[in-house]
Coordinates of C-alpha atoms in Angstrom, one line a residue:
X1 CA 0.0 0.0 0.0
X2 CA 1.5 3.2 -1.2
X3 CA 2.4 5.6 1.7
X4 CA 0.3 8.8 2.2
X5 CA 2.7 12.1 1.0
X6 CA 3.6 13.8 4.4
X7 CA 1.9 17.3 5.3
X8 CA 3.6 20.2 6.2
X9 CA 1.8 22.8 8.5
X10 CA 2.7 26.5 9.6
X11 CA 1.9 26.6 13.1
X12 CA 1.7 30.2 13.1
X13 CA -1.5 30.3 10.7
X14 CA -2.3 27.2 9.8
X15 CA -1.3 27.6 6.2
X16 CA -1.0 23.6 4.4
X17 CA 2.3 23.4 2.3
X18 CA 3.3 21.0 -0.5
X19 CA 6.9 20.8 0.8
X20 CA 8.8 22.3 4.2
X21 CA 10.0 26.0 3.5
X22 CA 12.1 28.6 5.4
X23 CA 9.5 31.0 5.8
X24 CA 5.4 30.8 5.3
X25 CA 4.2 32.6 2.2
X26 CA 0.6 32.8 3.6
X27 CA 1.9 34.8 6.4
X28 CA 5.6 35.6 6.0
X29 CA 6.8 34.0 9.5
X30 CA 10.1 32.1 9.8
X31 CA 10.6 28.8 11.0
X32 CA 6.8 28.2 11.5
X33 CA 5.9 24.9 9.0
X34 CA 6.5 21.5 10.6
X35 CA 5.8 18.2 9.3
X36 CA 2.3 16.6 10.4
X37 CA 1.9 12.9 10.1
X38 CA -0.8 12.2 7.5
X39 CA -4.1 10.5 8.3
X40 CA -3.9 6.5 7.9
X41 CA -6.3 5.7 5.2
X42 CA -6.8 1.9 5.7
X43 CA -7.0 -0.9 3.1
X44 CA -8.8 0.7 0.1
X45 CA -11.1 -2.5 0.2
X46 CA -12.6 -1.6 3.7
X47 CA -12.2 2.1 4.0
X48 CA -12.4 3.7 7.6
X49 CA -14.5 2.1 9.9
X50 CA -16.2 3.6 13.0
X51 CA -19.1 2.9 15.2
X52 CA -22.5 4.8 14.0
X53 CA -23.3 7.6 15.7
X54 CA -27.0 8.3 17.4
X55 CA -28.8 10.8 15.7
X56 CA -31.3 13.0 16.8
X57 CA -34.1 15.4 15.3
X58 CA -34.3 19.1 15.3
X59 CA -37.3 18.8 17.4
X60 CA -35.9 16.5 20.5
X61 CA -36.1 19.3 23.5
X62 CA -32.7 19.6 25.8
X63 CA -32.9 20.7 29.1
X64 CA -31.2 24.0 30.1
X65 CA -28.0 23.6 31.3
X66 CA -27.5 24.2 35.0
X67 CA -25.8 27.4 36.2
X68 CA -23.6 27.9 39.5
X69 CA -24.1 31.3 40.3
X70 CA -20.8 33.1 41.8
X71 CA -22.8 36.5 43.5
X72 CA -21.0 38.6 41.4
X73 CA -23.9 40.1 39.5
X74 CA -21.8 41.4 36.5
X75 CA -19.9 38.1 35.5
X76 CA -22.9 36.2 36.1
X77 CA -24.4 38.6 33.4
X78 CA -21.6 38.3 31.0
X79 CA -21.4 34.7 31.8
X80 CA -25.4 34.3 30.4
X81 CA -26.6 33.6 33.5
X82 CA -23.5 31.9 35.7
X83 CA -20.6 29.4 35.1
X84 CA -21.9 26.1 33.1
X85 CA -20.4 23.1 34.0
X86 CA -18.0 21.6 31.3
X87 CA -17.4 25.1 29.6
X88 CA -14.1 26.4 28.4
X89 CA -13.4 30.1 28.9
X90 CA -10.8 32.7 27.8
X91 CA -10.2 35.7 29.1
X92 CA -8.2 38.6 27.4
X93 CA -7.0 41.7 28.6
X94 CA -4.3 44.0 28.4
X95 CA -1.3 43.4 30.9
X96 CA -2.3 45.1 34.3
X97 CA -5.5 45.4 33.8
X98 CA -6.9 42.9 36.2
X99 CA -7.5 39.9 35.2
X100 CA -5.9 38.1 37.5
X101 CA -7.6 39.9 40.4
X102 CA -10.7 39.4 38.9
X103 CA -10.5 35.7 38.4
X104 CA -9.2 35.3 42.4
X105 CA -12.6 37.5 43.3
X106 CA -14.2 35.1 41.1
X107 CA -12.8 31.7 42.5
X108 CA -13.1 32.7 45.9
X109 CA -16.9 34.1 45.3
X110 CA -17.8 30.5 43.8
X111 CA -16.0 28.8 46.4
X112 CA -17.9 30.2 48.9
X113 CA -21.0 29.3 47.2
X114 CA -20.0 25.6 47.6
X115 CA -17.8 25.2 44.3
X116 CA -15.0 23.4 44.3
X117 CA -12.6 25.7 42.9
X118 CA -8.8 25.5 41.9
X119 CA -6.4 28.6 41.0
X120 CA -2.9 27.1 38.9
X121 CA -0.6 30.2 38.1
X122 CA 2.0 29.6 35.9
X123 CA 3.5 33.6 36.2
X124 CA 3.3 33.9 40.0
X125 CA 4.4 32.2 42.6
X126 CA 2.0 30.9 45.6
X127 CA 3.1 33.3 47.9
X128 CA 2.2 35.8 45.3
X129 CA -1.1 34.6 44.9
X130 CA -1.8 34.9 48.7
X131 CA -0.1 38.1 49.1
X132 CA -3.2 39.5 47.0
X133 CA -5.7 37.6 48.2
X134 CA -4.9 38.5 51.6
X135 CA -5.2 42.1 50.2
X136 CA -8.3 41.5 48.5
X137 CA -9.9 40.2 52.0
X138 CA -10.4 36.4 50.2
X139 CA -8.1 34.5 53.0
X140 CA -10.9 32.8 54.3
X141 CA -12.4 31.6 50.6
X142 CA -11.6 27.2 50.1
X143 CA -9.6 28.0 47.3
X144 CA -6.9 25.5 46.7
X145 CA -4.2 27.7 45.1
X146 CA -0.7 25.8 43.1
X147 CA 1.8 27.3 40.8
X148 CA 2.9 24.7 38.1
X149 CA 3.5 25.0 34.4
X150 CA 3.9 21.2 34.0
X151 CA 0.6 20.7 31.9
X152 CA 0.8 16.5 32.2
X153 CA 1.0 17.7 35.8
X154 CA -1.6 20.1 36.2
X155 CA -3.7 17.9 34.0
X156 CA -3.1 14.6 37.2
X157 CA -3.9 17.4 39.7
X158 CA -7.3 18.4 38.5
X159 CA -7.9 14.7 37.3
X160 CA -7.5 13.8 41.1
X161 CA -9.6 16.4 42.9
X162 CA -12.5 17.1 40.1
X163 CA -12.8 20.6 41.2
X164 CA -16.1 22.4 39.9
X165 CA -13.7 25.3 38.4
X166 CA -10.3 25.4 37.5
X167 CA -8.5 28.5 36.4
X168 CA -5.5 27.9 34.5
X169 CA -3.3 31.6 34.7
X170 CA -1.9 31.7 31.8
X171 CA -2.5 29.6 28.9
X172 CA 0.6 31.1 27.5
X173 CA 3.1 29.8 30.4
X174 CA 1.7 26.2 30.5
X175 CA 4.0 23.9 28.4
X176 CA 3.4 20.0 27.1
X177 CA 6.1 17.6 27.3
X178 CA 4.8 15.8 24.1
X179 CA 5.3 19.0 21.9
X180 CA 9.0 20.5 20.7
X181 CA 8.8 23.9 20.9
X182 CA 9.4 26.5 23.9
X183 CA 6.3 27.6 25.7
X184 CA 4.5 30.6 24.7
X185 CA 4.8 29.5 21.4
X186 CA 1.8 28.7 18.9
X187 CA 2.2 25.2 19.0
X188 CA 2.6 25.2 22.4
X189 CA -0.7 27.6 23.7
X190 CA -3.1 25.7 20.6
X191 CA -2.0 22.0 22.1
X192 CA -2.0 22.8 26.2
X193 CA -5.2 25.0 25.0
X194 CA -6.7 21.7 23.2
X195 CA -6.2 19.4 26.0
X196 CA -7.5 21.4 28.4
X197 CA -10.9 21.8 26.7
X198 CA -10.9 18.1 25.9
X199 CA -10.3 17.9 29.7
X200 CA -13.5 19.9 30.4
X201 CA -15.4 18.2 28.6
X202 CA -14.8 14.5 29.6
X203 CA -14.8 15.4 33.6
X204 CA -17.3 18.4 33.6
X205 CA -15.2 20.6 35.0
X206 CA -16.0 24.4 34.0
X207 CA -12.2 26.1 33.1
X208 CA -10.9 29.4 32.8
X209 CA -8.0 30.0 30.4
X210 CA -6.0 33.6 30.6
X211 CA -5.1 34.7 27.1
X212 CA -2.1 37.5 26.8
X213 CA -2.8 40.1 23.9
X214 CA -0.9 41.5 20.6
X215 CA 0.0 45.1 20.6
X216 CA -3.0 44.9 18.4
X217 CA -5.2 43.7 21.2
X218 CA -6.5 40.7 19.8
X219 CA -5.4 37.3 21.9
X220 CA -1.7 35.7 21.2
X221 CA -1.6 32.9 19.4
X222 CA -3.8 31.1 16.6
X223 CA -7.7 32.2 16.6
X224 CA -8.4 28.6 16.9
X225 CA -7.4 28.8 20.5
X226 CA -10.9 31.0 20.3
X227 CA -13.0 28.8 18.3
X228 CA -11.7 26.0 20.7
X229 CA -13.6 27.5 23.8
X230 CA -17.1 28.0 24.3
X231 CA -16.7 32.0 25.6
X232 CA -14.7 34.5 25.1
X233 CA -14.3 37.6 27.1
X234 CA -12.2 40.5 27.0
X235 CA -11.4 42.9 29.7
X236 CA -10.8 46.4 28.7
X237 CA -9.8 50.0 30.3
X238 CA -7.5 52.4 30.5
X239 CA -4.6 52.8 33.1
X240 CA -6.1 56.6 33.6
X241 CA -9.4 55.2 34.5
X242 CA -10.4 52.9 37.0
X243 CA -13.3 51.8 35.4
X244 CA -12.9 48.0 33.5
X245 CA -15.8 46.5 31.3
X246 CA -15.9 42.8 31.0
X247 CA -17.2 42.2 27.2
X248 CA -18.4 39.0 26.0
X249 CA -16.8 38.5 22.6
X250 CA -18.6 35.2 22.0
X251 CA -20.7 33.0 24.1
X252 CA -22.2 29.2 23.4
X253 CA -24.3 29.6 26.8
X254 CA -25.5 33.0 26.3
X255 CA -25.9 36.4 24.4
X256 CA -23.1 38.0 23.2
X257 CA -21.3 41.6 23.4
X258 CA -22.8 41.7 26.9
X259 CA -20.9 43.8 29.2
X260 CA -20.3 43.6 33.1
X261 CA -18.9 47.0 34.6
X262 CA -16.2 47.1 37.3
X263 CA -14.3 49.7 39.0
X264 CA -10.9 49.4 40.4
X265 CA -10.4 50.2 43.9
X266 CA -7.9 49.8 46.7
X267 CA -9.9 46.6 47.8
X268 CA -10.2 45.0 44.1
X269 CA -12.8 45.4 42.0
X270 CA -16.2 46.8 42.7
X271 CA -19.3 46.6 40.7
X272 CA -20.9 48.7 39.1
X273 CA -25.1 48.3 39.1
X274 CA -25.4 51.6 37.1
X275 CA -22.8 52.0 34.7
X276 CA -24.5 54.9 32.9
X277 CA -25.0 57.4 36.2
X278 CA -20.9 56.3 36.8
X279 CA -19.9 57.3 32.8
X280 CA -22.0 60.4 33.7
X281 CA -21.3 61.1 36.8
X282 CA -18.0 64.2 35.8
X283 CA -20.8 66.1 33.7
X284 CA -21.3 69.5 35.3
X285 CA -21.9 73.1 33.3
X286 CA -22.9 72.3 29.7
X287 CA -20.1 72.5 27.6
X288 CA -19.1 72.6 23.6
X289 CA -18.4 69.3 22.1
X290 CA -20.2 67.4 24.9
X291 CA -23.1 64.8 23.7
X292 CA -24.9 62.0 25.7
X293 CA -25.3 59.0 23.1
X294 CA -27.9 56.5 24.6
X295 CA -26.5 52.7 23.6
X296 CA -27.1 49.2 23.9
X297 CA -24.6 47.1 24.9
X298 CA -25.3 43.8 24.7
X299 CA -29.4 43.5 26.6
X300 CA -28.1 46.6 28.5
X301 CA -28.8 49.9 27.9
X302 CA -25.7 52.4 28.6
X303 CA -25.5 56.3 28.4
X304 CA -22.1 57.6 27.8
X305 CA -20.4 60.6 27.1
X306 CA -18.8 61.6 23.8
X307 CA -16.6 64.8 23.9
X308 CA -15.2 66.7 20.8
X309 CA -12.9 69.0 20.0
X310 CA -12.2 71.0 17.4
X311 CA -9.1 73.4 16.8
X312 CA -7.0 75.5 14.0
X313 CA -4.5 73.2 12.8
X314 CA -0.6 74.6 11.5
X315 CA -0.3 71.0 10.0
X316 CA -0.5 70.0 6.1
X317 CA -2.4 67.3 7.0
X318 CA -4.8 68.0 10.4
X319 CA -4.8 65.8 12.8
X320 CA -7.5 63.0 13.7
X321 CA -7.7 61.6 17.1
X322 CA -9.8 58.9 18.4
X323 CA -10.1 57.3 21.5
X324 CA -12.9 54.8 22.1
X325 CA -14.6 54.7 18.7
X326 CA -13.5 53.8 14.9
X327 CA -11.5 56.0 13.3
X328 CA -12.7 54.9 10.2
X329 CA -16.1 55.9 10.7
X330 CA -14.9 59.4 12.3
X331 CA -13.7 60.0 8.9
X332 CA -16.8 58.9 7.4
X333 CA -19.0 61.6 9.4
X334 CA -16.7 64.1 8.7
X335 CA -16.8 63.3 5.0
X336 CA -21.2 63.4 5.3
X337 CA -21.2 66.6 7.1
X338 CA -19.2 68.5 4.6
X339 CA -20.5 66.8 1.5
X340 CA -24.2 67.3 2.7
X341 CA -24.8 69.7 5.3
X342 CA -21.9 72.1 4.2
X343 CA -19.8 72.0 7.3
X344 CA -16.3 71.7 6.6
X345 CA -13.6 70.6 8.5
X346 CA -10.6 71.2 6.5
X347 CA -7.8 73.1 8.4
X348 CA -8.8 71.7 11.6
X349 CA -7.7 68.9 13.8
X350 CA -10.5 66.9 15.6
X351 CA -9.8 65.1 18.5
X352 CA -12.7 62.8 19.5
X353 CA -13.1 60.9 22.8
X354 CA -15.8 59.1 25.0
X355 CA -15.9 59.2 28.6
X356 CA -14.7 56.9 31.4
X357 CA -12.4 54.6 29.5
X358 CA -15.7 53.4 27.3
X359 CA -15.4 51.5 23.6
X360 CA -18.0 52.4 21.4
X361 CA -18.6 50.2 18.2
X362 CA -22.5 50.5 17.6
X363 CA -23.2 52.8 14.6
X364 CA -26.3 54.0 16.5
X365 CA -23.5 56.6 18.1
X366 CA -23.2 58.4 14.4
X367 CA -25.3 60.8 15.2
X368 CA -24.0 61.8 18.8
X369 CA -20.8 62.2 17.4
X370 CA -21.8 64.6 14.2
X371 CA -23.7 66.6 17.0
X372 CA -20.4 66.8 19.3
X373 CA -18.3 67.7 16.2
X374 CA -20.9 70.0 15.1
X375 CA -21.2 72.0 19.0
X376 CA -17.9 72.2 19.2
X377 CA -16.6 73.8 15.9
X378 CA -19.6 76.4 16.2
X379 CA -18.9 76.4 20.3
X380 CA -22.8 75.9 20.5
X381 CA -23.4 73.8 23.9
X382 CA -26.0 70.9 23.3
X383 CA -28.8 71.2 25.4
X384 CA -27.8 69.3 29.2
X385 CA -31.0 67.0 29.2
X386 CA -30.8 65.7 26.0
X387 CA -29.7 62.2 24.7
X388 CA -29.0 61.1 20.8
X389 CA -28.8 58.0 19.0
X390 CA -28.8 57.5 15.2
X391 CA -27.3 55.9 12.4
X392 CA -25.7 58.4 9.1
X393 CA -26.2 56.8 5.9
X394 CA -23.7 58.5 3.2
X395 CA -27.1 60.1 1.9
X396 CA -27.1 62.3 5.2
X397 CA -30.5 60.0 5.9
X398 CA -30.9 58.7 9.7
X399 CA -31.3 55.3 10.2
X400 CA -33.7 54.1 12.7
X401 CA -31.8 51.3 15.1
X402 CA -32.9 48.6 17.4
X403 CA -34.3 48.8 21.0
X404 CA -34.9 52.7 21.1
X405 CA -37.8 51.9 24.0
X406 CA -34.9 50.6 26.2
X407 CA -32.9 53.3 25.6
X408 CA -35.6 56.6 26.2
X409 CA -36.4 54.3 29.4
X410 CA -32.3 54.2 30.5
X411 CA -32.2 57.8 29.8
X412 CA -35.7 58.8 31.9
X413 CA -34.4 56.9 34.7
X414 CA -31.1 59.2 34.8
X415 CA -33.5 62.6 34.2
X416 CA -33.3 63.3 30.7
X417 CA -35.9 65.0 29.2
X418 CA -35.6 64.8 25.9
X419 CA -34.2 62.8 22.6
X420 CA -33.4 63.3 19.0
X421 CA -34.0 60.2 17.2
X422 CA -34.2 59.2 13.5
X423 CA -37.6 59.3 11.7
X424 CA -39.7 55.9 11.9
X425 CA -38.4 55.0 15.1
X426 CA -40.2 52.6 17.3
X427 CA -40.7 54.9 20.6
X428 CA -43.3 52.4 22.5
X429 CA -45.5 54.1 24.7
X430 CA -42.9 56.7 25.5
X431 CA -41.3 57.4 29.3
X432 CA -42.4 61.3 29.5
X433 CA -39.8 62.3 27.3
X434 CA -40.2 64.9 24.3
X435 CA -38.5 63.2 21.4
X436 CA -37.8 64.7 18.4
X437 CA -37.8 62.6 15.2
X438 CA -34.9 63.9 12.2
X439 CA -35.6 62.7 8.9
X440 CA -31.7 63.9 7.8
X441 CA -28.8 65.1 9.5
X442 CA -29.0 68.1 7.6
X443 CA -32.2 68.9 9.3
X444 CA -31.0 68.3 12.7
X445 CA -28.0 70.5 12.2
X446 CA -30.3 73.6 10.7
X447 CA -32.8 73.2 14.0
X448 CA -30.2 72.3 16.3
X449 CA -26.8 74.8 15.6
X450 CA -29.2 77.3 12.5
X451 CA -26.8 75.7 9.8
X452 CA -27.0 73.4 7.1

């Protein structure tokens, strides 16, 4: 029987090569393609043989899967609902930003709700580990703490003592015996990652993988390390800020892009049951270039601030700074405000930012942030009660968007008295707040700043 041709694998993105090469083509890394052994084939005769597999129908019902709650309101929100036995997780974050004090709040939090709970760090030592814990007040929490990087080791460990949760901090330390390369390394994080979620699976054990990050922000190593786990979450904010928001990326359990608000503190990290009032919470005097935008974030509604500014420029080419939101689509309102409302912004550089540390990706916020730009290159202050939400078509047209009840309702309960909104909008019954429906932005500028 002829011999299947071997198959040669970058591990660096998964590219498939004919022959072994110096450096991928797909992605231009060096020393990345190993040979894989090829899949045995079997006697042509008999082909592969397996045992059949029970099948079901679209209609057979499945039980919901049972939650263990940890008391912590905000990762049981981005969680769907609580920690579900036999899930993988990764969490992401920039380094500092917390993670590691959040998962130790979180093990000790299940712990003392009667889950078995282990903590394996891999970049601290045990004394480490307690050092903060005894800071955080969580001495007292049954968490069984160990500090290996061994994964065969770690791997007999949790095999032994079937914990309910293990955390595994970080995915990037642990190293496998069975694979030749130096941990850290793609082939490294995608096999310790792989047996680990194989491990979840076959014991029901819930784990939690830390991820490092690129300079880019995105998680190290192969995405499949992503598609290997059921939910992802990242944990974002800014070293200035002490707010953090815990984002669900992706989630088999649950819905995603849901967010959990934290804030840093002495003690660890607090929640926050009213993100909007906290994002809000610096507004004083009206000001230029200040405009509330009224989001969703997942099933919750959040108010933030966007803030504007706009200044002479001695540059050629003006500056454009973003923080918090897309450049690209900056660039894009700047384009539909000269091209259809007459406003231009040549000469000038524009420096756009939203409050307290918050990312912004819903195009809902277009119109908040033409009616910043707009207030603060005619220093025109936007009325103090007043939220807005809309998306800008290149047309200058507003699009209506999703779930504008829940937002009037989020921005009632924080004393807002009125909205601008986009034309055919779905306003429900209303929550005693005068809304004011724009067909274009060109009409909202010309009532709003008499331009346009």
């Amino acid at each position: 029987m002829a011999k299947s041709p071997s198959v040669f694998t970058c591990s660096a993105c998964g590219a498939v090569h004919k022959k072994w090469a110096g450096r991928c083509d797909a992605c231009g890394a060096w020393n990345t393609i190993v040979e894989e052994a090829p899949l045995s084939t079997g006697p042509k005769s008999l082909g592969l043989k397996g045992r059949l597999l029970p099948l079901t129908d679209l209609a057979t019902q499945e039980a919901e899967p049972p939650r263990a709650g940890s008391g912590m309101e905000e990762l049981d929100r981005v969680l769907g609902g609580g920690l579900v036995p036999a899930s993988a997780i990764l969490v992401g974050g920039d380094p500092g930003i917390g993670k590691s004090t959040l998962l130790l709040q979180a093990a000790a939090s299940f712990a003392r709700r009667g889950v078995k709970c282990l903590y394996i760090s891999g970049e601290e030592a045990a004394a480490q580990v307690r050092m903060r814990a005894q800071r955080l007040g969580l001495t007292d929490a049954p968490v069984a703490l160990g500090a290996e990087t061994n994964l065969r080791d770690i791997l007999t460990t949790l095999d032994a003592e079937r914990p309910g949760l293990a955390i595994i901090d970080s995915i990037q330390t642990m190293w496998l015996d069975t694979v030749d390369s130096a941990p850290g390394s793609v082939s490294q994080v995608r096999a310790a990652a792989h047996e680990l979620v194989t491990f979840a699976k076959r014991r029901g054990v819930a784990v939690i993988l830390v991820g490092h990050v690129t300079k880019d922000g995105q998680i190290a190593g192969p995405r499949v390390v992503e598609h290997m786990v059921d939910t992802v979450l990242y944990f974002e904010g800014e070293r200035g800020h002490q707010f953090r928001i815990l984002r669900a990326v992706k989630n088999r359990f649950g819905p995603a892009d849901e967010i959990g608000v934290f804030e840093m503190t002495g003690a660890g990290l607090q929640q926050v049951a009213n993100p909007s009032a906290l994002f809000l919470s610096d507004r004083d005097t009206p000001a230029p270039g200040s405009a509330v935008f009224a989001g969703i974030e997942g099933t919750r509604p959040v108010l933030t601030e966007i803030q504007a500014l706009v200044a002479p420029s001695n540059l050629g080419t003006p500056r454009r700074t973003v923080v918090g939101l897309d450049s690209g689509r900056l660039s894009t309102i700047l384009a539909v405000l000269e091209a259809r409302c007459g406003i231009p912004f040549a000469g000038l550089d524009v420096f756009l930012n939203v409050a307290g540390g918050m990312r912004v990706s819903e195009p809902a916020a277009d119109l908040a942030v033409a009616a910043a730009l707009v207030s603060a290159r005619e220093d025109v202050a936007i009325p103090p009660d007043m939220v807005l939400f809309g998306e800008i078509s290149l047309s200058g047209a507003l699009r209506p968007v999703t779930q504008t009840e829940n937002r009037l309702k989020e921005a009632s309960k924080l004393g807002f008295s009125q909205a601008v909104a986009p034309s055919r909008s779905k306003l429900g019954q209303g929550e005693g707040m005068r809304v004011r429906q724009m067909p274009d932005l060109a009409a909202f500028v010309g009532e709003m700043f008499g331009a346009g």
